[in-house]
Coordinates of C-alpha atoms in Angstrom, one line a residue:
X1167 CA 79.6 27.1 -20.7
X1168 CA 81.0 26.8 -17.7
X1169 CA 83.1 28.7 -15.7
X1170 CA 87.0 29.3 -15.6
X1171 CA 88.8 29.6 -12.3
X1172 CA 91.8 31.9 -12.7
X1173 CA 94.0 33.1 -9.8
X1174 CA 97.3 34.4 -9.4
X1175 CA 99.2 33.5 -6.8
X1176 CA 101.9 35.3 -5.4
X1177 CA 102.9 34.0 -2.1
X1178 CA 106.3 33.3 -0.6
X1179 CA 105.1 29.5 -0.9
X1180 CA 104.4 29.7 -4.1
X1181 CA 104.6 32.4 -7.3
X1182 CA 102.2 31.8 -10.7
X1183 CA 99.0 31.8 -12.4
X1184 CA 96.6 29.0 -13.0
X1185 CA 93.5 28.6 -15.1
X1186 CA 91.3 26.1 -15.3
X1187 CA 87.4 25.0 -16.3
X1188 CA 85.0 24.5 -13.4
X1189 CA 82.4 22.5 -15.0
X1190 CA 81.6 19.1 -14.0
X1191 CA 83.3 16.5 -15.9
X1192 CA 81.1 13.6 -17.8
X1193 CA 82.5 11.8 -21.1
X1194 CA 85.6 13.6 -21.1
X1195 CA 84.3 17.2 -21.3
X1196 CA 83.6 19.9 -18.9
X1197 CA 80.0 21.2 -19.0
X1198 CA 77.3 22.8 -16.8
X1199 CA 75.1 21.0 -14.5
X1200 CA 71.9 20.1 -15.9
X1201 CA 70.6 23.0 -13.9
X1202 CA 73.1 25.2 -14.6
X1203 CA 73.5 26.0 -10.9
X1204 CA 76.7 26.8 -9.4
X1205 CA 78.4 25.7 -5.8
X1206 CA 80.6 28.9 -4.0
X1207 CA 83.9 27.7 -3.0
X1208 CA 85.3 30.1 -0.3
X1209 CA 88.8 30.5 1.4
X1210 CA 89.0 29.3 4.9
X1211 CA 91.7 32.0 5.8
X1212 CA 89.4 34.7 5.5
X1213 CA 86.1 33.9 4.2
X1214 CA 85.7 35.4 1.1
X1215 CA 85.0 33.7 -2.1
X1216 CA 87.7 32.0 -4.2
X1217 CA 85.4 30.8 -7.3
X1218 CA 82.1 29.0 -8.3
X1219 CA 81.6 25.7 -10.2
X1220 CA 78.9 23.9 -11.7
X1221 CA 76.7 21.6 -9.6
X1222 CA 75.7 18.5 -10.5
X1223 CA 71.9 16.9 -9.9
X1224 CA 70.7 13.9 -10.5
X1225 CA 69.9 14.1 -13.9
X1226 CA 74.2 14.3 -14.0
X1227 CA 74.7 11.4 -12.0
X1228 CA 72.4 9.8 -14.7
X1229 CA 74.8 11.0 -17.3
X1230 CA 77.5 9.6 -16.1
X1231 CA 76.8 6.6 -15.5
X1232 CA 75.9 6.0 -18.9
X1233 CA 79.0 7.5 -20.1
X1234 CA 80.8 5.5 -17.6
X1235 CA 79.0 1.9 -18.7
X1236 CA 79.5 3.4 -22.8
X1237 CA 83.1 3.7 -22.2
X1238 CA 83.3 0.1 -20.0
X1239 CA 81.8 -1.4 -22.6
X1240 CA 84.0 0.0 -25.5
X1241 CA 87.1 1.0 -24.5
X1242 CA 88.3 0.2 -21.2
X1243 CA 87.0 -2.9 -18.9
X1244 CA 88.2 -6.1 -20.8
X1245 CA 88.8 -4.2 -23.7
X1246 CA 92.1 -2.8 -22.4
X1247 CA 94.9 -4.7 -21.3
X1248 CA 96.4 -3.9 -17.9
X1249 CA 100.0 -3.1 -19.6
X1250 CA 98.1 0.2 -21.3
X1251 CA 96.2 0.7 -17.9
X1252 CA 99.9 0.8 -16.4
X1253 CA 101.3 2.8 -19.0
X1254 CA 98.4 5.6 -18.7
X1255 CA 98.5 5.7 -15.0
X1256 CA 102.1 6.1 -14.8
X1257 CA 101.7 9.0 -17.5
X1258 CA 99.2 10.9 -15.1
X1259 CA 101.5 10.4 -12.1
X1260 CA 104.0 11.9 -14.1
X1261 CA 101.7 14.5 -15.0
X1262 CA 101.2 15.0 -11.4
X1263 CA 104.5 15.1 -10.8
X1264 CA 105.0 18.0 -13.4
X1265 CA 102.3 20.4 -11.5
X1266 CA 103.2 19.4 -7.7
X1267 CA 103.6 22.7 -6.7
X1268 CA 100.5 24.0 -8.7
X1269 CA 98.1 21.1 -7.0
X1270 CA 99.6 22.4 -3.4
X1271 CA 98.9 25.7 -3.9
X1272 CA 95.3 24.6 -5.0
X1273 CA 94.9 22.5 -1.9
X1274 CA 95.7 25.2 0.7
X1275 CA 93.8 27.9 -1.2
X1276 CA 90.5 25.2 -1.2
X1277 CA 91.2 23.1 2.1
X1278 CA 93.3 26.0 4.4
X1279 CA 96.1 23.1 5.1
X1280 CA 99.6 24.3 4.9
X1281 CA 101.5 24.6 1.1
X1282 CA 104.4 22.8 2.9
X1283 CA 102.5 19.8 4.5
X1284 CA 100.3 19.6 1.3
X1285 CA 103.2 19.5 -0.8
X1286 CA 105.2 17.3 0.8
X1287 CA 102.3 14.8 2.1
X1288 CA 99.1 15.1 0.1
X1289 CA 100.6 16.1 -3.1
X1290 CA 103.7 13.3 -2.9
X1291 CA 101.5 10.8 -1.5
X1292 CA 98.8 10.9 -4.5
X1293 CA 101.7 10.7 -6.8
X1294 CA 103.0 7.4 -5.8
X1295 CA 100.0 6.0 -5.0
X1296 CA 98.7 6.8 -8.7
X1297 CA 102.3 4.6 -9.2
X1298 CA 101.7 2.0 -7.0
X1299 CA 98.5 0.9 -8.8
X1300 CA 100.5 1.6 -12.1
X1301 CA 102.5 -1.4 -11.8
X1302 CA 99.5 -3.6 -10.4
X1303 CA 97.6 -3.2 -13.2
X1304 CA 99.0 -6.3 -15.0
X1305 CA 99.4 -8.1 -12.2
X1306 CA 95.4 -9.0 -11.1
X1307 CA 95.5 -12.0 -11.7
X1308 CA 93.4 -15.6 -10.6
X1309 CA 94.5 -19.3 -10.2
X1310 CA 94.4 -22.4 -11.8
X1311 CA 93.0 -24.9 -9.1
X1312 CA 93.1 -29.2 -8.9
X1313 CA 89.7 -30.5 -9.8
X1314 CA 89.4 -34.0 -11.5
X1315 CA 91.7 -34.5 -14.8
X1316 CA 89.4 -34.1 -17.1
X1317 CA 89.0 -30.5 -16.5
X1318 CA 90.5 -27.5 -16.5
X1319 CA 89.9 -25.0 -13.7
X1320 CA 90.6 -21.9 -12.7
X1321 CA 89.9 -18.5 -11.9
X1322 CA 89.7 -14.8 -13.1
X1323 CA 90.2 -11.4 -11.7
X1324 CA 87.0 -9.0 -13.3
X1325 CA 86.7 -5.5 -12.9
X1326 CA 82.9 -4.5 -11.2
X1327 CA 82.0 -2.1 -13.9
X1328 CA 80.8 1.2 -12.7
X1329 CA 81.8 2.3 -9.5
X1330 CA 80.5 5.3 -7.7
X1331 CA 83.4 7.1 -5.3
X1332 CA 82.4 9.9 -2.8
X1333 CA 85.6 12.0 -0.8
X1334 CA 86.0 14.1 1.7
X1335 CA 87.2 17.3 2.1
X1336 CA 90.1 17.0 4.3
X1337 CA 92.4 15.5 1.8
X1338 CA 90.8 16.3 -1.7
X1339 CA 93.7 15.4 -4.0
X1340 CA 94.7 12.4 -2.0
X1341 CA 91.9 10.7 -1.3
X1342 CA 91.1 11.3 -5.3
X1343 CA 94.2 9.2 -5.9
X1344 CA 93.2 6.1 -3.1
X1345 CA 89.8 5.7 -5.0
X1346 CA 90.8 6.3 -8.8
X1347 CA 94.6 4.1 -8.5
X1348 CA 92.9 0.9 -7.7
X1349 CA 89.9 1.0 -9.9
X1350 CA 91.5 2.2 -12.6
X1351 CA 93.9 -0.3 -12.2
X1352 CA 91.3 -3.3 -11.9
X1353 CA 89.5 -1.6 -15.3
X1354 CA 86.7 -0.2 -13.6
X1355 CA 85.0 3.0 -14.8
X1356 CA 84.2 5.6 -12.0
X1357 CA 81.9 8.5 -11.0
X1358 CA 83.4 10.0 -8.7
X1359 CA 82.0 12.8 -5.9
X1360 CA 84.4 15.3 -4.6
X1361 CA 83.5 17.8 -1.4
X1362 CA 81.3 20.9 -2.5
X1363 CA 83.9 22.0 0.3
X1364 CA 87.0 21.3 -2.3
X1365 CA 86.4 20.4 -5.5
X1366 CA 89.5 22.5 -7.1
X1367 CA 92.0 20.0 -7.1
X1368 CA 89.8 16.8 -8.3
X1369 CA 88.8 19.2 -11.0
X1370 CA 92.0 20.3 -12.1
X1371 CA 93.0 16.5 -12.5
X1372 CA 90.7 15.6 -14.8
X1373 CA 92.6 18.0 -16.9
X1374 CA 95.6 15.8 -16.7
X1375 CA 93.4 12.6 -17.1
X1376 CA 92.3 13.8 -20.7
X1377 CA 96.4 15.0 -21.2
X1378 CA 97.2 11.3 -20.1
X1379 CA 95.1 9.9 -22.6
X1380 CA 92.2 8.3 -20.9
X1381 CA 89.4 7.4 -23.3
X1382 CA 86.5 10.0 -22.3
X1383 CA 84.1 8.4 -19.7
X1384 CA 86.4 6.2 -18.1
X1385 CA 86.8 8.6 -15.4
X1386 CA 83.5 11.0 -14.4
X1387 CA 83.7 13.6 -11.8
X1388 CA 81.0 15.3 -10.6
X1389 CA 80.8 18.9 -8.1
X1390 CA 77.5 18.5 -5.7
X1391 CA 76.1 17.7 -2.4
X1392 CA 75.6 14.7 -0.5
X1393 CA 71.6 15.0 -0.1
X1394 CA 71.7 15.1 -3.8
X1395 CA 74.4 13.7 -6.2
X1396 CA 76.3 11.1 -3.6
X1397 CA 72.3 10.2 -2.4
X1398 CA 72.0 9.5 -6.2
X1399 CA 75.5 7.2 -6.7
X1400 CA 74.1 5.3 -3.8
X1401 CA 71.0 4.4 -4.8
X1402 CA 71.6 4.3 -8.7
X1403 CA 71.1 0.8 -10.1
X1404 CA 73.4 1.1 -13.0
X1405 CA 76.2 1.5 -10.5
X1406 CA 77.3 -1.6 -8.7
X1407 CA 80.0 -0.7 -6.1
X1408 CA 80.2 2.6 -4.3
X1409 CA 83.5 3.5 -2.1
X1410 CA 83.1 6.2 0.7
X1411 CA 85.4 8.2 3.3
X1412 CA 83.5 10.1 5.6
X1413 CA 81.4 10.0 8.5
X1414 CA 80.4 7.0 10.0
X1415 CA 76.2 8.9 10.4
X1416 CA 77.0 9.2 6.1
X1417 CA 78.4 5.9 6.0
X1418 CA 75.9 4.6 7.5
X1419 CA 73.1 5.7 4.9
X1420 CA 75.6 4.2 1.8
X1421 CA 75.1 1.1 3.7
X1422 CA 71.5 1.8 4.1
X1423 CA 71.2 2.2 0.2
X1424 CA 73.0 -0.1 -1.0
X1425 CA 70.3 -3.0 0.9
X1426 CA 67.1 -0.5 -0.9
X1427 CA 68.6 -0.4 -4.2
X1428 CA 71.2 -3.5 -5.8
X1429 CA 72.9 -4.3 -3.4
X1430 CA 76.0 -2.6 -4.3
X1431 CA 79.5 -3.8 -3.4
X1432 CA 80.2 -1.2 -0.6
X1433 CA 83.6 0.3 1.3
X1434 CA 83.5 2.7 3.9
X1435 CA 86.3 4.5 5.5
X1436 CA 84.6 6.3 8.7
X1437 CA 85.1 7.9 11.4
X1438 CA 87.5 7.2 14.3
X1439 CA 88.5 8.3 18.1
X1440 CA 92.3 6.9 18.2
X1441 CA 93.8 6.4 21.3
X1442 CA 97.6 7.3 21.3
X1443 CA 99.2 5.4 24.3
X1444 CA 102.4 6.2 26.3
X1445 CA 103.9 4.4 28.4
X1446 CA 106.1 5.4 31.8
X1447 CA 109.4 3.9 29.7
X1448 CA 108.6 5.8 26.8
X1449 CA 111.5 8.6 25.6
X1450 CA 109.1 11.8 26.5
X1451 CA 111.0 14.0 24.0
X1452 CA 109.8 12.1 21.2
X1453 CA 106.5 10.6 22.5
X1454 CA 105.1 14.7 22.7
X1455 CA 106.6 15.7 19.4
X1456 CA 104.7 12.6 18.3
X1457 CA 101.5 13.1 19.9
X1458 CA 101.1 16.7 19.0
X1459 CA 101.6 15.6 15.3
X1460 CA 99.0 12.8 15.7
X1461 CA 96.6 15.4 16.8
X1462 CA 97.8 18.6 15.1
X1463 CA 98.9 17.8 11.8
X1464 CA 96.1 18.8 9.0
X1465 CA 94.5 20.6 11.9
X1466 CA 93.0 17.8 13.5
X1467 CA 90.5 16.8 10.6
X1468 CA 92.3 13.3 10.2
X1469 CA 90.4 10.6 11.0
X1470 CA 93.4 8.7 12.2
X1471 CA 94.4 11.8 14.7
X1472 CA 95.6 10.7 17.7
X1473 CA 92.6 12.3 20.1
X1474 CA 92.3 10.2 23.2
X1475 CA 96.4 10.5 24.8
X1476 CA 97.0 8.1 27.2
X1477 CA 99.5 8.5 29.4
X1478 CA 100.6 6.3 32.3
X1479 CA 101.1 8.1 35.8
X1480 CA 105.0 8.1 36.3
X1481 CA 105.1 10.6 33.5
X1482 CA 101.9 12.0 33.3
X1483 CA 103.3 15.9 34.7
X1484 CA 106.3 15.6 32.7
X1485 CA 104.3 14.4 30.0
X1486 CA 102.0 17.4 30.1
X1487 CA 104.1 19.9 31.0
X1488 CA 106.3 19.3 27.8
X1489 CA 103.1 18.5 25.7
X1490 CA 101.6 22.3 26.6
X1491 CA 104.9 23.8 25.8
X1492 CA 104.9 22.1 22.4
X1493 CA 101.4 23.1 21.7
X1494 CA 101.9 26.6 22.2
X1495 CA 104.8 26.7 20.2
X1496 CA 102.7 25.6 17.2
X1497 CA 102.8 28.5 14.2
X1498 CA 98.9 28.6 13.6
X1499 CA 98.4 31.1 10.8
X1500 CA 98.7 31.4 6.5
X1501 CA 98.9 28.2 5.2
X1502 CA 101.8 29.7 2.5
X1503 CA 104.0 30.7 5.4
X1504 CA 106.8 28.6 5.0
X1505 CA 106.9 28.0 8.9
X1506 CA 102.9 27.5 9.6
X1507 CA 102.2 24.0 11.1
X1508 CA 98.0 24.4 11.3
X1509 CA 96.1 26.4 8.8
X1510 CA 92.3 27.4 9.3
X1511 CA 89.6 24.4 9.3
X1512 CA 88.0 24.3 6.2
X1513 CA 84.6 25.8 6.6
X1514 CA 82.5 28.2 8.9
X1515 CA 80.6 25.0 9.8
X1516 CA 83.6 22.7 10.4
X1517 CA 85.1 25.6 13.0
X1518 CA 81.7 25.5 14.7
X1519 CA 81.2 22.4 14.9
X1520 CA 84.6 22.0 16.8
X1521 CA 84.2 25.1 19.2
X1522 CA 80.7 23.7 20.1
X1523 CA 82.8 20.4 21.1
X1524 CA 85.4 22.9 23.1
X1525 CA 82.5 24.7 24.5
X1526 CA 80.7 20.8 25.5
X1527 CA 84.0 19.7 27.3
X1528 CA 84.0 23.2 29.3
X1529 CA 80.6 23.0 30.4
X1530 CA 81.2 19.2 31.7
X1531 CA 84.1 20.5 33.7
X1532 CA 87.0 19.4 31.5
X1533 CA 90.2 21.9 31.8
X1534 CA 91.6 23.5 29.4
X1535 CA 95.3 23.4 29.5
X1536 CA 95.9 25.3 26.4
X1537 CA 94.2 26.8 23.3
X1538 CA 90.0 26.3 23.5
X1539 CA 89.7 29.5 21.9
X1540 CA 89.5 30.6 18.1
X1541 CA 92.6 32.9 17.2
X1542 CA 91.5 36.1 15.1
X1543 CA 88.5 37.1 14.1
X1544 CA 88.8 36.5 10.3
X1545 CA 89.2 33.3 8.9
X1546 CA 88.1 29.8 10.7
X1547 CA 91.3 29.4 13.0
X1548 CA 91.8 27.2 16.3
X1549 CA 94.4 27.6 18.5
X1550 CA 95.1 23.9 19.4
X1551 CA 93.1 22.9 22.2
X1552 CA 94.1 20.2 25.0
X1553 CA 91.8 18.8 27.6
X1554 CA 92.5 17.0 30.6
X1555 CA 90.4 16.0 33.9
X1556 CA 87.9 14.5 31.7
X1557 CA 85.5 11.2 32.4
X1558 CA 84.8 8.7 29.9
X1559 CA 81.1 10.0 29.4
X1560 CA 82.1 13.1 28.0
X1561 CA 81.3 14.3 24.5
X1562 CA 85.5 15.5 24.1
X1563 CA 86.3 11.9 24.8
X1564 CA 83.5 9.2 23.1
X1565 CA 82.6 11.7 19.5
X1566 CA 85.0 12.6 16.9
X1567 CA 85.7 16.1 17.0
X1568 CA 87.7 16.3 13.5
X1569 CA 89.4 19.5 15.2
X1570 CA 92.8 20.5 17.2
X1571 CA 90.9 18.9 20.1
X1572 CA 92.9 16.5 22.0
X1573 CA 92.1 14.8 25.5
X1574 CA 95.2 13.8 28.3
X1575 CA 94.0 10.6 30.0
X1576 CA 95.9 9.4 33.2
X1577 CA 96.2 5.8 33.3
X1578 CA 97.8 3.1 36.0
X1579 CA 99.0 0.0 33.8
X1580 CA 98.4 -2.5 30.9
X1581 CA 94.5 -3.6 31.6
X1582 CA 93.6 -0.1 32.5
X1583 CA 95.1 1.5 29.2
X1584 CA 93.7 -1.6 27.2
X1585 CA 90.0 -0.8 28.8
X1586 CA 89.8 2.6 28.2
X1587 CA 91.2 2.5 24.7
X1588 CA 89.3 0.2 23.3
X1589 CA 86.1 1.7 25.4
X1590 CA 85.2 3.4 21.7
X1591 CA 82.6 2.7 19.0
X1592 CA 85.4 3.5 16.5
X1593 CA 88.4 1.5 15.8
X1594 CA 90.3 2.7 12.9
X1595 CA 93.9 3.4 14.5
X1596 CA 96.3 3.6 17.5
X1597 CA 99.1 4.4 18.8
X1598 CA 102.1 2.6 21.4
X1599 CA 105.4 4.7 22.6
X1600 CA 107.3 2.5 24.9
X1601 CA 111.2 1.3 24.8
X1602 CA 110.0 -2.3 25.3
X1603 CA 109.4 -4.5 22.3
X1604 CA 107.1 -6.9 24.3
X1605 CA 105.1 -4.5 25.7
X1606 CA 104.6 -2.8 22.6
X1607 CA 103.7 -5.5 20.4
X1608 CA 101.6 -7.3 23.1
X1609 CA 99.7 -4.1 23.5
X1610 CA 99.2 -3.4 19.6
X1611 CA 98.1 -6.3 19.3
X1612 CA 95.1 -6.1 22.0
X1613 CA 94.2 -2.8 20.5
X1614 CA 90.7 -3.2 18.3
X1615 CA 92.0 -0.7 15.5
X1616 CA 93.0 -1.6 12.1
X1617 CA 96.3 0.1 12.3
X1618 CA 98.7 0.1 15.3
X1619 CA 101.4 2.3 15.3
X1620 CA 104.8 1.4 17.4
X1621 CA 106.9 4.9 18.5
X1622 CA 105.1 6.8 15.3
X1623 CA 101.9 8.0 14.1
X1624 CA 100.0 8.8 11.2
X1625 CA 102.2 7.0 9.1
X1626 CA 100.4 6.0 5.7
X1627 CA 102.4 4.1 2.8
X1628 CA 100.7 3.1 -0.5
X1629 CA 101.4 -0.5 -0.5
X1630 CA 100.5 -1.1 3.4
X1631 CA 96.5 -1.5 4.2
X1632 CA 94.7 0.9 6.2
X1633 CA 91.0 0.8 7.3
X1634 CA 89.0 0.4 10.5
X1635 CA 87.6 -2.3 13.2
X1636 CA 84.1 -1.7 14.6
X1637 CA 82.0 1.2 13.4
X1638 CA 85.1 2.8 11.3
X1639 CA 84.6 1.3 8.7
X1640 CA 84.5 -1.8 5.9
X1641 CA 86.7 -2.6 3.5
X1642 CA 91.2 -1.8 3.1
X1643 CA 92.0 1.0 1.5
X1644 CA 95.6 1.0 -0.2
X1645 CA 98.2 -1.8 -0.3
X1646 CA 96.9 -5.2 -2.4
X1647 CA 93.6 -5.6 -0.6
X1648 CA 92.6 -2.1 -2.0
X1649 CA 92.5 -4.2 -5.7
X1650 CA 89.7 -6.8 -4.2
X1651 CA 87.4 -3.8 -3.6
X1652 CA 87.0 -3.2 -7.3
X1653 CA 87.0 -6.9 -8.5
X1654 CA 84.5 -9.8 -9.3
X1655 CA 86.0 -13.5 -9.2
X1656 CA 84.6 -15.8 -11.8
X1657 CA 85.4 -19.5 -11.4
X1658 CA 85.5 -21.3 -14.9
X1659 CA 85.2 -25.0 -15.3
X1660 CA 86.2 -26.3 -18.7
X1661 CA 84.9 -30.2 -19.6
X1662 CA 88.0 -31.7 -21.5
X1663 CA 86.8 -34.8 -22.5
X1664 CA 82.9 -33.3 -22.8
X1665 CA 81.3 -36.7 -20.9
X1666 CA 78.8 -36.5 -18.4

């Protein structure tokens, strides 16, 4: 049988107990892995283990996929109209909704982010985006086209079948909910991968998925490692679409997988290195309190943060002066302090794979302006960390660091800023601050980045697309286009009068 997580909590965040199964989750049951092997999950504020849960293999992935294609088959696909789709994934936001403060306590005991942040931006975001797709699931719909007038034409929406879904660890719940809202939605079945990092809170919602009333298999979640169960959903031929957000190197391999194996349908969400640009007429007060949340916020492991700060040279020393003040004044500490902004990363190899980076941009002669340093000596804590004096062949500047890492970048005008930003391999997002509208929409719309942000950043809505140019990624996460990722258009052609 497998295990049961029980904690108390008793923070001034948040007060209660919880107690939950930690098996994996295939047909609507929690079991053991077929190896009955278990996965440590460990606190990033001090290192020590929080719980075990079952790992998954292969032989797993094998399972549910056949549960997934049983229940496709039977009782969900075409089998179910999208009004009950609606009226189940409305039920498990609700649901949601009911345990908000339980899945943000969850998320800053597994990932280290802060109780308020995940609260008030993970947990809330996942709710309305399990919403959004709630009322599109009636709504996927084709066309009738003109042909000739003796037949009838027209075209139909089909859910893919079995998809295969692999998160990441540096928002568990909600990138759970981006994946699972659309496919459900669509009447796809899923196996679905969570971090080894943070399984807790995509555990605990399959819970709520049983309370909701999904028929068991519909949704199949499985705790493991990438070498092993998300190598497995890649190449598995009785799963025909796989969605990814990761790594570009890990993307890259999906992609690789899908050409050796079906041919899956693939989306990737990757990587990025986001410039954030600010301009001489840009209102300073605002344009720092921005840019250290487009670089601090969840610590830095966003793959939208704001990491390359431009800044042109008529307010460069005002800029920085104000932008090292703010940085210091960051709380870094418990993530169930009310006033914490940054938490710990979330693993011993996350916090040295960022203080390698800080120790990369020292060595090439980069300055330190603040931070570059871990804080304590328990726990995997960062002080946030800015850069300047840096060249554009420096590791700080071309590689995402996924840390409280941030680069200051003099620059003269338009073309310069333009260059530089879009000198990247990545090209997810980016950010303008400037009181002129024509600058600012000219300049958004020369940056290659699939988002542009005007006087803001890191701004996510459900209904509004996000996803990358260049090497960040393929494919639209949220919004509409989120629904074609999961769907198959069939064109039908009826004869009317049956001639030749």
């Amino acid at each position: 049988m497998p295990n049961v997580f029980t904690y108390q909590f008793n923070t001034p965040s948040f007060k209660g107990n919880l107690s939950f199964d930690t098996g994996i989750f295939i047909n609507g049951q929690f079991v053991d892995g077929s190896d009955a092997t278990t996965i440590d999950v460990i606190n990033p504020t001090n290192g020590k283990l929080v719980t075990s849960v079952s790992e998954a293999t292969p032989k797993d992935v094998d399972a549910a996929v056949k549960a997934a294609q049983n229940a496709f088959d039977t009782v969900w696909g075409l089998n179910t109209p999208g009004s009950r789709r609606s009226i189940l994934l409305n039920k498990l936001a609700n649901l949601m909704e009911a345990h908000a403060d339980e899945f943000a306590a969850i998320e800053a005991l597994d990932n280290g982010k802060t109780f308020t942040w995940a609260k008030n931006a993970d947990v809330a975001g996942s709710i309305d985006c399990i919403r959004y797709y709630a009322g599109w699931a009636d709504k996927v719909v084709g066309q009738v086209q003109e042909s000739v007038p003796a037949k009838l034409t027209y075209s139909r929406h089909e859910p893919i079948g079995v998809v295969g879904q692999i998160i990441p660890w540096n928002f568990p719940l909600l990138m759970m909910c981006w994946k699972i809202g659309p496919a459900l939605a669509t009447g796809n079945t899923i196996v679905l991968k969570p971090s080894e990092f943070t399984p807790l809170t995509a555990i605990r919602m399959c819970q709520l998925i049983n309370e909701a009333g999904f028929p068991p298999g519909v949704v199949n979640v499985l705790t493991g490692y990438g070498n092993t169960v998300g190598n497995a959903i890649s190449h598995h031929m009785g799963i025909d679409k796989v969605a990814f957000t990761g790594s570009t190197l890990v993307g890259r391999k999906i992609l690789e997988a899908s050409g050796k194996s079906n041919l899956k349908n693939v989306t990737l969400e990757l990587g990025g290195k986001s410039p954030n640009i600010i301009f001489d007429d840009a209102d300073v007060e605002q344009a720092v309190n921005w840019a250290a949340f487009g670089i601090f916020w969840n610590h830095g492991q966003t793959c939208c943060a704001g990491s390359r700060i431009f800044v042109q040279e008529g307010i460069y020393d005002e800029f920085l002066k104000r932008f090292t003040e703010k940085t210091r004044s960051l709380k870094v500490g418990d993530p169930f302090e009310p006033e914490t902004f940054q938490g710990p990363q979330v693993s011993e190899i996350q916090f040295n794979r960022i203080m390698s980076y800080i120790q990369s941009g020292k060595e090439a002669g980069a300055k330190v302006e603040v931070g570059g340093e871990r804080l304590g000596t328990e726990g995997y804590f960062i002080k946030p960390t800015i850069f300047t004096n840096t060249s554009p062949s420096m590791k700080i500047v071309q590689e995402e660091i996924f840390g409280p890492v941030g680069v200051v970048i003099k620059f003269k005008d338009e073309d310069d800023v333009i260059r530089q930003a879009n000198d990247t391999v990545y090209g997810l997002a980016a950010a303008v601050f400037t009181q002129n509208i024509n600058r600012a929409i000219k300049t958004a719309h020369r940056l290659k980045a699939g988002t542009a942000w005007v006087n803001c950043v890191n701004q996510l809505h459900s209904n509004v697309p996000f996803g990358g140019f260049k090497q960040s990624g393929i494919g639209r996460e949220l919004g509409e286009y989120a629904l074609h990722n999961y769907t198959n258009v069939k064109a039908v052609h009826i004869n009317l009068d049956m001639k030749m």
